[in-house]
């Protein structure tokens, strides 16, 4: 099924060709609905190119443009924009097509990619904190959307489970561990031990040396140290799993840094042999002479003490993903502070001849109400698990107020749907680079651009059908007379245009904002147009509009990883 945008764009291309113009400009959704539903800047661009008045060029295009079945007569406005206003009967026809389509109009990609999405990727021996919500929610949403569009997606959790910190973790485990505390809250005890060891090793060179020894033993396969390491990883993973369960996040593979350990020596040899890397002051280094922004930023892939780096394991990871997972597209959903790291990795991969499409998808910070990085009162990172549990508790209060008659099981379930949805939506509805303030009151509000508002719109639709005593409308003939009906139906038709747009610059916030406007459009329709009280065939048409709105809200939120309740 074609969207109005693609249909109109094709007609425009035809008209430009007929008028003897090159194919220029874009056809987009209108930026201001007062001027219509779609617009193109083609005449503006041609006017500039040809030194003619864009309005005259626009008139020439209009002479050749045949859109009479889709749009009221298009007009040239302002400096030379051509505006289109969809015809109500065309919208009704399209709505009926959408209604019959399980995919709600969203086309499958004509060129499916084989993507690996590296997201979440927390570090062992540290709890997941509020900052991890960004990579986790964003990566999951992108994975859902890419999959829906027809790409082949592998979701990979690149856990930080290897590296120099384990020298300290193991020394601390042997010297400071409180077994009882470990029983009570394993990750908290590992973190305590790690922190204390870290503090001691800063002030006491003997401890520092002892930690180094433990690390060397681990790296050379010492049995006892490997056992401790294994246990730490397993305990951390249990904590992560709990968070993933709450968030409803799934991974296809979890190849952490340790997975690549036995490949690192090979990586260094290979890069030395191909002269991409060189020995410098005892270390093995890649210099990026000739790349202006990296010229003074060499990348060390083997330290002078023989140890490998984060970068070394990422180079091994690239090779694995391309050669063994046969991926052609690599997405890394990792915070903005690692921008330089990924530039270096991608440049090295390019030098090695890898042709894949590499994307670092960075994001900003989560701030506290004081506009500083969100921390607990004692200055620690806020553990994500605790935060998500609090979200459910707070959402429970909303459920109690709105609908005290629900059963206990329903309340638990709905509170979780609302609470977790609110946290994810607060994140995904922001442009990813924008730092945002984490505010319970804002994200849980029933009004405004929030998950509970969208979920409530869905619930309202479900309750219409409960009242009607029908689960799904029978008619699929849309009769659009009232302006609120037409506006809503037009919005519904835009879903298929919005979903693929998200991947252009990895912005789920575009979809979030679309859903918010859709919910607004639904409320306006619901105020203006009686549904159950109107007569057939209008009643059936309005029920079908409700149903389609509900399905798009549900699907759209699902693409963001957010569930909808049937009641709330
Ligand atoms: N564990 C890293 C961190 O917390 C993120 C890993 C991102 N992925 C990667 N391939 N480097 O900073």
Coordinates of C-alpha atoms and ligand atoms in Angstrom, one line a residue:
X1 CA 0.0 0.0 0.0
X2 CA 1.3 3.4 -0.9
X3 CA 1.1 6.4 1.4
X4 CA -0.3 9.7 0.3
X5 CA 3.2 11.1 0.5
X6 CA 4.6 8.5 -1.9
X7 CA 1.6 8.8 -4.2
X8 CA 1.9 12.6 -4.4
X9 CA 5.6 12.5 -4.7
X10 CA 5.3 10.3 -7.8
X11 CA 2.8 12.6 -9.4
X12 CA 5.2 15.5 -8.7
X13 CA 8.0 13.6 -10.4
X14 CA 5.8 13.1 -13.4
X15 CA 4.8 16.7 -13.6
X16 CA 8.4 17.9 -13.3
X17 CA 9.4 15.6 -16.1
X18 CA 6.5 16.7 -18.3
X19 CA 7.5 20.4 -17.7
X20 CA 11.1 19.6 -18.7
X21 CA 12.4 20.3 -15.2
X22 CA 14.9 18.2 -13.3
X23 CA 13.6 16.2 -10.4
X24 CA 14.3 18.4 -7.4
X25 CA 12.8 19.2 -4.0
X26 CA 11.0 17.2 -1.5
X27 CA 7.4 16.4 -0.9
X28 CA 6.7 16.3 2.8
X29 CA 3.9 16.5 5.4
X30 CA 2.9 20.1 5.8
X31 CA 4.7 21.9 8.5
X32 CA 1.5 24.0 9.2
X33 CA -1.8 22.3 8.7
X34 CA -3.5 25.6 8.0
X35 CA -1.8 25.5 4.5
X36 CA -2.8 21.9 3.8
X37 CA -1.6 18.4 4.4
X38 CA 1.5 18.1 2.2
X39 CA 3.8 20.6 0.6
X40 CA 6.7 20.7 -1.8
X41 CA 9.6 23.1 -2.2
X42 CA 10.3 22.0 -5.8
X43 CA 9.2 25.4 -7.3
X44 CA 11.4 27.3 -4.8
X45 CA 14.5 25.3 -5.7
X46 CA 13.8 25.5 -9.5
X47 CA 13.1 29.2 -9.2
X48 CA 16.5 29.8 -7.6
X49 CA 18.3 27.5 -10.1
X50 CA 16.7 29.1 -13.1
X51 CA 16.6 32.7 -11.9
X52 CA 12.9 32.8 -12.3
X53 CA 10.1 33.7 -9.9
X54 CA 9.3 30.5 -8.0
X55 CA 5.6 31.3 -8.1
X56 CA 5.7 31.3 -11.9
X57 CA 7.6 28.0 -11.9
X58 CA 5.0 26.7 -9.5
X59 CA 2.2 27.6 -11.9
X60 CA 4.0 25.7 -14.7
X61 CA 4.3 22.7 -12.5
X62 CA 0.7 22.9 -11.5
X63 CA -0.3 22.9 -15.2
X64 CA 1.2 19.5 -15.6
X65 CA 0.3 18.1 -12.2
X66 CA -2.6 15.6 -12.1
X67 CA -3.6 14.9 -8.5
X68 CA -7.3 15.4 -8.8
X69 CA -8.2 12.0 -7.4
X70 CA -6.1 12.7 -4.2
X71 CA -6.1 16.4 -3.5
X72 CA -8.3 19.5 -3.8
X73 CA -6.7 21.8 -6.4
X74 CA -3.1 22.4 -5.2
X75 CA -2.1 26.0 -4.7
X76 CA 1.1 28.0 -4.8
X77 CA 1.5 29.9 -1.6
X78 CA 4.0 32.3 0.0
X79 CA 7.4 32.4 -1.5
X80 CA 6.6 29.4 -3.8
X81 CA 5.5 26.4 -1.8
X82 CA 3.0 24.1 -3.5
X83 CA 0.4 23.0 -1.0
X84 CA -1.9 20.0 -1.2
X85 CA -5.1 19.4 0.8
X86 CA -6.3 15.8 0.7
X87 CA -9.8 15.1 -0.5
X88 CA -12.1 13.6 2.1
X89 CA -13.2 10.8 -0.2
X90 CA -9.5 9.9 -0.9
X91 CA -8.9 9.9 2.8
X92 CA -11.9 7.6 3.4
X93 CA -10.7 5.2 0.8
X94 CA -7.2 5.1 2.2
X95 CA -8.6 4.6 5.7
X96 CA -10.6 1.6 4.5
X97 CA -7.3 0.1 3.1
X98 CA -5.6 0.7 6.4
X99 CA -8.4 -0.8 8.3
X100 CA -8.0 -4.1 6.3
X101 CA -4.2 -4.1 6.7
X102 CA -2.5 -5.8 9.6
X103 CA 0.6 -3.6 9.0
X104 CA -1.5 -0.5 9.2
X105 CA -0.1 0.7 5.9
X106 CA 3.6 0.4 6.9
X107 CA 5.6 -0.9 3.9
X108 CA 8.4 -3.4 4.3
X109 CA 11.8 -2.1 3.3
X110 CA 12.6 -2.8 -0.4
X111 CA 16.3 -3.3 0.6
X112 CA 16.3 -5.1 3.9
X113 CA 19.6 -4.8 5.9
X114 CA 21.3 -7.2 8.2
X115 CA 21.8 -5.1 11.3
X116 CA 23.4 -5.8 14.6
X117 CA 22.3 -3.3 17.3
X118 CA 24.7 -2.9 20.2
X119 CA 22.7 -1.4 23.0
X120 CA 22.4 -1.4 26.8
X121 CA 25.8 -3.0 27.3
X122 CA 26.2 -2.4 31.0
X123 CA 29.4 -3.2 33.0
X124 CA 29.7 -6.1 35.4
X125 CA 30.4 -5.3 39.0
X126 CA 28.4 -2.1 38.8
X127 CA 24.6 -1.9 39.0
X128 CA 22.7 -0.6 36.0
X129 CA 21.9 3.0 36.8
X130 CA 19.4 5.6 35.4
X131 CA 21.8 6.5 32.6
X132 CA 21.4 3.0 31.2
X133 CA 17.7 3.6 30.5
X134 CA 18.7 5.7 27.5
X135 CA 20.7 3.2 25.6
X136 CA 18.4 0.4 26.6
X137 CA 15.1 2.0 25.7
X138 CA 16.4 3.7 22.6
X139 CA 18.2 0.5 21.3
X140 CA 15.1 -1.6 22.0
X141 CA 12.8 0.8 20.1
X142 CA 15.1 1.0 17.1
X143 CA 15.3 -2.8 17.1
X144 CA 11.5 -3.1 17.2
X145 CA 11.1 -0.5 14.4
X146 CA 13.8 -1.9 12.2
X147 CA 12.3 -5.4 12.6
X148 CA 8.8 -4.2 11.8
X149 CA 10.1 -2.6 8.6
X150 CA 11.6 -5.9 7.6
X151 CA 15.2 -5.6 8.4
X152 CA 17.0 -8.6 9.9
X153 CA 18.1 -7.6 13.4
X154 CA 20.4 -9.1 15.9
X155 CA 20.2 -7.5 19.3
X156 CA 23.6 -7.7 21.1
X157 CA 24.4 -6.9 24.7
X158 CA 28.1 -6.0 24.7
X159 CA 28.6 -6.4 28.4
X160 CA 31.6 -4.9 30.0
X161 CA 32.8 -8.1 31.6
X162 CA 36.5 -8.0 31.2
X163 CA 39.3 -5.5 31.8
X164 CA 41.5 -4.1 34.4
X165 CA 38.8 -3.5 37.0
X166 CA 38.7 -7.3 37.6
X167 CA 42.1 -7.2 39.3
X168 CA 40.5 -5.1 42.0
X169 CA 37.3 -7.0 42.1
X170 CA 39.2 -10.3 42.7
X171 CA 41.6 -8.8 45.3
X172 CA 38.6 -7.3 47.1
X173 CA 36.7 -10.6 46.8
X174 CA 39.6 -12.5 48.5
X175 CA 40.3 -9.9 51.2
X176 CA 37.2 -7.9 52.0
X177 CA 34.2 -10.0 51.1
X178 CA 31.3 -10.2 53.5
X179 CA 29.6 -13.5 52.6
X180 CA 26.4 -12.6 54.5
X181 CA 26.1 -9.3 52.7
X182 CA 26.7 -11.2 49.4
X183 CA 23.8 -13.5 50.2
X184 CA 21.5 -10.5 50.9
X185 CA 22.3 -8.3 47.9
X186 CA 25.1 -9.8 45.8
X187 CA 25.7 -6.9 43.4
X188 CA 25.7 -4.3 46.2
X189 CA 28.4 -6.3 48.0
X190 CA 30.5 -6.7 44.9
X191 CA 30.2 -3.0 44.3
X192 CA 31.2 -2.2 47.9
X193 CA 34.2 -4.5 47.7
X194 CA 35.3 -3.0 44.3
X195 CA 34.9 0.5 45.6
X196 CA 36.8 -0.1 48.7
X197 CA 39.6 -1.9 46.9
X198 CA 39.8 1.0 44.4
X199 CA 40.1 3.5 47.3
X200 CA 42.8 1.4 49.0
X201 CA 44.8 0.8 45.8
X202 CA 44.9 4.6 45.2
X203 CA 46.5 5.2 48.5
X204 CA 48.5 2.0 49.0
X205 CA 51.0 1.0 46.2
X206 CA 51.2 -2.5 47.7
X207 CA 47.5 -3.1 47.2
X208 CA 47.7 -1.7 43.7
X209 CA 50.5 -4.1 42.9
X210 CA 48.5 -7.0 44.4
X211 CA 45.5 -6.1 42.2
X212 CA 47.7 -6.1 39.2
X213 CA 49.0 -9.6 40.1
X214 CA 45.4 -10.8 40.4
X215 CA 44.6 -9.4 37.0
X216 CA 47.6 -11.1 35.4
X217 CA 46.6 -14.4 37.1
X218 CA 43.1 -14.0 35.7
X219 CA 44.3 -13.2 32.2
X220 CA 46.6 -16.2 32.2
X221 CA 43.7 -18.5 33.1
X222 CA 44.3 -19.1 36.8
X223 CA 41.6 -21.4 38.1
X224 CA 40.7 -19.7 41.3
X225 CA 40.5 -16.2 39.8
X226 CA 38.6 -17.5 36.8
X227 CA 36.1 -19.0 39.2
X228 CA 35.7 -15.7 41.1
X229 CA 35.3 -13.8 37.9
X230 CA 32.7 -16.2 36.7
X231 CA 30.7 -15.8 39.9
X232 CA 30.9 -12.0 39.7
X233 CA 29.7 -12.0 36.1
X234 CA 26.8 -14.4 36.9
X235 CA 25.7 -12.4 39.9
X236 CA 25.8 -9.1 37.9
X237 CA 23.9 -10.8 35.1
X238 CA 21.2 -11.8 37.5
X239 CA 20.7 -8.2 38.4
X240 CA 20.7 -7.1 34.8
X241 CA 18.1 -9.8 34.0
X242 CA 15.8 -8.5 36.6
X243 CA 15.9 -5.1 35.0
X244 CA 15.4 -6.6 31.6
X245 CA 12.5 -8.5 32.8
X246 CA 10.9 -5.4 34.2
X247 CA 11.6 -3.5 31.0
X248 CA 10.6 -6.4 28.8
X249 CA 13.9 -6.2 26.9
X250 CA 15.3 -9.2 25.1
X251 CA 18.7 -9.9 23.5
X252 CA 19.5 -12.4 20.8
X253 CA 23.1 -12.6 21.9
X254 CA 25.2 -11.3 24.8
X255 CA 28.7 -11.3 23.6
X256 CA 30.5 -9.2 26.1
X257 CA 34.1 -8.0 26.1
X258 CA 35.4 -11.3 27.5
X259 CA 34.0 -13.1 24.5
X260 CA 36.6 -11.4 22.3
X261 CA 39.6 -11.9 24.7
X262 CA 41.3 -14.7 22.8
X263 CA 41.0 -12.7 19.5
X264 CA 42.8 -9.6 20.7
X265 CA 46.4 -10.8 20.1
X266 CA 45.3 -11.7 16.6
X267 CA 43.8 -8.2 16.0
X268 CA 47.1 -6.5 17.0
X269 CA 49.2 -8.9 14.8
X270 CA 46.9 -8.2 11.9
X271 CA 47.0 -4.5 12.3
X272 CA 50.7 -4.5 12.6
X273 CA 51.1 -6.6 9.5
X274 CA 48.9 -4.4 7.4
X275 CA 50.8 -1.4 8.8
X276 CA 47.6 0.2 10.0
X277 CA 49.2 0.0 13.5
X278 CA 52.8 0.6 14.5
X279 CA 55.0 0.2 17.6
X280 CA 55.4 3.5 19.4
X281 CA 57.2 3.8 22.8
X282 CA 56.6 0.1 23.5
X283 CA 52.9 0.3 22.8
X284 CA 51.1 -0.7 19.6
X285 CA 49.3 2.4 18.3
X286 CA 47.1 3.4 15.3
X287 CA 47.8 7.0 14.2
X288 CA 45.3 8.8 12.1
X289 CA 47.6 11.1 10.1
X290 CA 45.6 12.8 7.4
X291 CA 42.3 12.6 9.2
X292 CA 41.9 16.1 10.6
X293 CA 39.7 15.5 13.6
X294 CA 41.7 12.4 14.6
X295 CA 45.2 13.6 13.7
X296 CA 46.2 14.2 17.3
X297 CA 44.1 11.3 18.8
X298 CA 46.1 8.1 18.4
X299 CA 44.4 4.9 19.5
X300 CA 46.4 2.5 21.6
X301 CA 45.5 -1.1 20.9
X302 CA 48.2 -2.8 23.0
X303 CA 49.7 -1.0 26.0
X304 CA 53.4 -1.2 26.7
X305 CA 52.7 -3.7 29.5
X306 CA 51.2 -6.0 26.9
X307 CA 47.6 -5.4 28.0
X308 CA 44.8 -4.8 25.5
X309 CA 42.3 -1.9 25.5
X310 CA 38.6 -1.3 25.1
X311 CA 39.4 -0.3 21.5
X312 CA 41.1 -3.6 20.8
X313 CA 38.0 -5.5 21.8
X314 CA 35.8 -3.3 19.7
X315 CA 38.0 -3.9 16.6
X316 CA 37.6 -7.7 17.3
X317 CA 33.9 -7.1 17.6
X318 CA 33.6 -5.4 14.3
X319 CA 35.3 -8.3 12.6
X320 CA 33.1 -10.9 14.3
X321 CA 29.9 -9.0 13.5
X322 CA 30.7 -8.6 9.8
X323 CA 32.4 -11.9 9.1
X324 CA 30.7 -14.4 11.5
X325 CA 27.3 -12.8 12.0
X326 CA 27.4 -11.7 8.3
X327 CA 26.0 -8.2 9.2
X328 CA 26.2 -5.3 6.7
X329 CA 25.0 -2.7 9.2
X330 CA 26.4 -2.0 12.6
X331 CA 24.6 0.3 15.0
X332 CA 26.1 1.3 18.4
X333 CA 23.7 2.9 20.8
X334 CA 26.2 4.4 23.2
X335 CA 26.4 7.8 25.0
X336 CA 27.9 10.8 23.3
X337 CA 31.1 10.7 25.5
X338 CA 32.2 7.8 23.4
X339 CA 32.0 9.6 20.1
X340 CA 35.8 9.8 19.6
X341 CA 36.2 6.1 20.4
X342 CA 33.7 5.1 17.7
X343 CA 35.3 7.5 15.1
X344 CA 38.5 5.7 15.7
X345 CA 37.0 2.2 15.5
X346 CA 35.1 3.0 12.3
X347 CA 38.2 4.6 10.8
X348 CA 40.3 1.5 11.6
X349 CA 37.6 -0.7 10.1
X350 CA 37.5 1.4 7.0
X351 CA 41.3 1.1 6.7
X352 CA 40.9 -2.7 7.1
X353 CA 38.6 -2.6 4.1
X354 CA 35.3 -3.3 5.8
X355 CA 32.4 -1.9 3.8
X356 CA 29.6 -2.1 6.3
X357 CA 27.5 0.8 7.3
X358 CA 28.7 1.9 10.7
X359 CA 26.6 4.2 12.9
X360 CA 27.3 5.5 16.3
X361 CA 23.9 6.6 17.7
X362 CA 24.8 8.9 20.6
X363 CA 22.5 10.3 23.3
X364 CA 22.6 12.9 26.1
X365 CA 22.1 12.7 29.8
X366 CA 19.4 12.1 32.3
X367 CA 19.3 15.0 34.8
X368 CA 17.9 15.4 38.3
X369 CA 15.5 18.2 39.2
X370 CA 18.6 20.3 40.0
X371 CA 19.7 20.0 36.3
X372 CA 22.8 18.1 37.2
X373 CA 23.5 14.5 36.4
X374 CA 20.9 12.5 38.3
X375 CA 22.3 11.1 41.6
X376 CA 21.0 9.8 44.9
X377 CA 21.2 12.0 47.9
X378 CA 24.5 10.5 48.9
X379 CA 25.9 11.3 45.4
X380 CA 25.7 7.8 43.9
X381 CA 24.2 6.9 40.6
X382 CA 20.6 6.0 40.9
X383 CA 20.2 2.2 40.5
X384 CA 17.9 1.5 37.6
X385 CA 16.2 -1.4 39.3
X386 CA 15.2 0.7 42.2
X387 CA 13.9 3.4 39.9
X388 CA 11.8 1.1 37.9
X389 CA 10.3 -0.4 41.1
X390 CA 9.4 3.1 42.3
X391 CA 7.8 3.8 39.0
X392 CA 5.4 0.8 39.5
X393 CA 4.7 2.0 43.1
X394 CA 3.8 5.5 41.9
X395 CA 1.7 4.2 39.0
X396 CA -0.2 2.1 41.5
X397 CA -1.4 5.2 43.2
X398 CA -2.9 6.4 39.9
X399 CA -4.6 3.1 39.4
X400 CA -6.1 3.2 42.9
X401 CA -7.5 6.6 42.3
X402 CA -8.8 6.1 38.9
X403 CA -10.2 2.6 39.2
X404 CA -10.3 1.3 42.8
X405 CA -12.7 -1.5 41.8
X406 CA -10.1 -3.5 39.9
X407 CA -8.8 -6.8 41.3
X408 CA -5.4 -6.9 43.0
X409 CA -3.9 -8.8 40.1
X410 CA -5.2 -6.3 37.6
X411 CA -3.9 -3.4 39.7
X412 CA -0.4 -4.9 39.8
X413 CA -0.3 -5.6 36.1
X414 CA -1.7 -2.2 35.1
X415 CA 0.6 -0.3 37.5
X416 CA 3.6 -2.0 35.9
X417 CA 2.4 -1.2 32.4
X418 CA 1.9 2.5 33.3
X419 CA 5.0 2.9 35.4
X420 CA 7.5 1.3 33.1
X421 CA 5.7 2.8 30.1
X422 CA 6.1 6.3 31.7
X423 CA 9.8 5.9 32.2
X424 CA 10.5 4.7 28.7
X425 CA 8.2 7.2 27.1
X426 CA 9.8 10.1 29.0
X427 CA 13.0 9.1 27.5
X428 CA 11.9 8.2 23.9
X429 CA 9.7 11.3 23.5
X430 CA 12.8 13.5 23.7
X431 CA 15.3 14.0 20.9
X432 CA 18.0 11.7 22.0
X433 CA 20.8 14.3 22.1
X434 CA 18.7 16.5 24.5
X435 CA 19.5 16.2 28.2
X436 CA 16.2 15.8 30.0
X437 CA 15.1 16.2 33.6
X438 CA 13.8 13.1 35.2
X439 CA 10.5 14.1 36.7
X440 CA 8.0 11.7 38.2
X441 CA 5.2 14.1 38.2
X442 CA 5.6 15.0 34.6
X443 CA 6.1 11.5 33.2
X444 CA 3.2 10.1 35.2
X445 CA 0.7 12.9 34.4
X446 CA -2.5 11.9 32.7
X447 CA -2.4 15.0 30.6
X448 CA 0.3 16.1 28.2
X449 CA 2.8 14.2 26.2
X450 CA 3.2 11.2 28.5
X451 CA 2.7 7.4 28.3
X452 CA -0.3 7.5 30.7
X453 CA -2.1 10.0 28.4
X454 CA -1.6 7.8 25.4
X455 CA -2.5 4.6 27.3
X456 CA -5.6 6.4 28.5
X457 CA -6.7 7.2 25.0
X458 CA -6.3 3.6 24.1
X459 CA -8.3 2.5 27.2
X460 CA -11.1 5.0 26.3
X461 CA -11.4 3.3 22.9
X462 CA -11.5 -0.1 24.4
X463 CA -14.3 1.0 26.8
X464 CA -16.3 2.3 23.8
X465 CA -16.3 -1.2 22.4
X466 CA -17.1 -2.7 25.8
X467 CA -20.1 -0.4 26.0
X468 CA -21.1 -1.2 22.4
X469 CA -20.9 -4.9 23.3
X470 CA -18.8 -5.5 20.2
X471 CA -15.1 -6.4 20.2
X472 CA -14.4 -5.1 16.7
X473 CA -16.5 -3.0 14.3
X474 CA -18.1 -4.7 11.4
X475 CA -18.2 -2.0 8.8
X476 CA -15.2 -0.8 7.0
X477 CA -16.8 1.9 5.0
X478 CA -15.7 5.3 6.2
X479 CA -18.0 8.2 6.0
X480 CA -16.1 11.4 6.7
X481 CA -18.2 14.5 7.0
X482 CA -17.2 16.3 10.2
X483 CA -13.9 18.1 10.2
X484 CA -12.8 16.3 13.4
X485 CA -13.4 13.0 11.6
X486 CA -11.4 14.0 8.6
X487 CA -8.5 15.4 10.6
X488 CA -8.4 12.1 12.6
X489 CA -8.5 10.0 9.5
X490 CA -5.7 12.0 7.9
X491 CA -3.6 11.4 11.0
X492 CA -4.2 7.7 10.8
X493 CA -3.0 7.7 7.3
X494 CA 0.3 9.3 8.3
X495 CA 1.4 6.4 10.6
X496 CA 2.9 4.6 7.6
X497 CA 4.9 7.8 6.7
X498 CA 6.2 8.4 10.2
X499 CA 7.5 4.9 11.1
X500 CA 10.2 4.6 8.5
X501 CA 11.2 8.2 9.1
X502 CA 12.3 7.3 12.6
X503 CA 15.3 5.4 11.2
X504 CA 16.6 8.3 9.1
X505 CA 18.3 9.8 12.0
X506 CA 17.3 7.3 14.7
X507 CA 14.6 9.5 16.3
X508 CA 11.9 7.5 18.0
X509 CA 10.7 10.9 19.4
X510 CA 9.2 11.5 15.9
X511 CA 6.9 8.5 16.4
X512 CA 6.2 9.5 20.0
X513 CA 5.1 13.0 19.0
X514 CA 3.0 11.5 16.2
X515 CA 1.2 9.3 18.7
X516 CA 0.6 12.2 21.0
X517 CA -1.0 14.2 18.2
X518 CA -3.0 11.2 17.2
X519 CA -4.4 10.9 20.7
X520 CA -5.2 14.6 20.7
X521 CA -6.9 14.2 17.4
X522 CA -8.9 11.3 18.8
X523 CA -10.0 13.3 21.9
X524 CA -11.1 16.2 19.6
X525 CA -13.1 13.7 17.5
X526 CA -14.6 12.1 20.5
X527 CA -15.8 15.4 21.8
X528 CA -17.3 16.5 18.5
X529 CA -18.7 13.3 17.1
X530 CA -21.0 11.0 19.0
X531 CA -20.1 7.4 18.3
X532 CA -22.6 5.0 19.9
X533 CA -25.5 7.5 19.8
X534 CA -25.3 8.1 16.0
X535 CA -27.2 6.1 13.4
X536 CA -25.9 3.7 10.9
X537 CA -24.0 3.9 8.7
X538 CA -22.2 6.8 10.5
X539 CA -22.1 4.8 13.7
X540 CA -20.2 2.0 12.0
X541 CA -17.8 4.3 10.4
X542 CA -17.1 6.1 13.6
X543 CA -16.6 2.8 15.4
X544 CA -14.1 1.8 12.7
X545 CA -12.3 5.1 13.2
X546 CA -12.0 4.3 16.9
X547 CA -10.8 0.8 16.2
X548 CA -8.2 2.0 13.8
X549 CA -7.0 4.7 16.2
X550 CA -6.7 2.1 18.9
X551 CA -4.8 -0.3 16.7
X552 CA -2.3 2.4 15.7
X553 CA -1.9 3.6 19.2
X554 CA -1.2 0.1 20.3
X555 CA 1.2 -0.7 17.5
X556 CA 2.9 2.6 17.7
X557 CA 3.5 2.3 21.5
X558 CA 4.6 -1.4 20.9
X559 CA 7.2 -0.1 18.5
X560 CA 8.5 2.1 21.4
X561 CA 8.5 -1.0 23.7
X562 CA 5.5 0.3 25.6
X563 CA 2.4 -1.8 26.4
X564 CA -1.2 -0.7 26.7
X565 CA -3.6 -1.8 29.3
X566 CA -7.2 -2.7 28.5
X567 CA -8.5 -0.8 31.5
X568 CA -6.9 1.8 33.9
Ligands
LIG1 N1 30.2 -1.2 28.4 C1 30.3 0.1 27.8 C2 30.0 1.2 28.8 O1 29.3 1.1 29.7 C3 29.5 0.3 26.6 C4 29.7 -0.7 25.5 C5 29.2 -0.2 24.2 N2 29.5 -1.0 23.1 C6 30.7 -1.2 22.5 N3 30.8 -2.0 21.5 N4 31.7 -0.5 22.9 O2 30.5 2.3 28.6

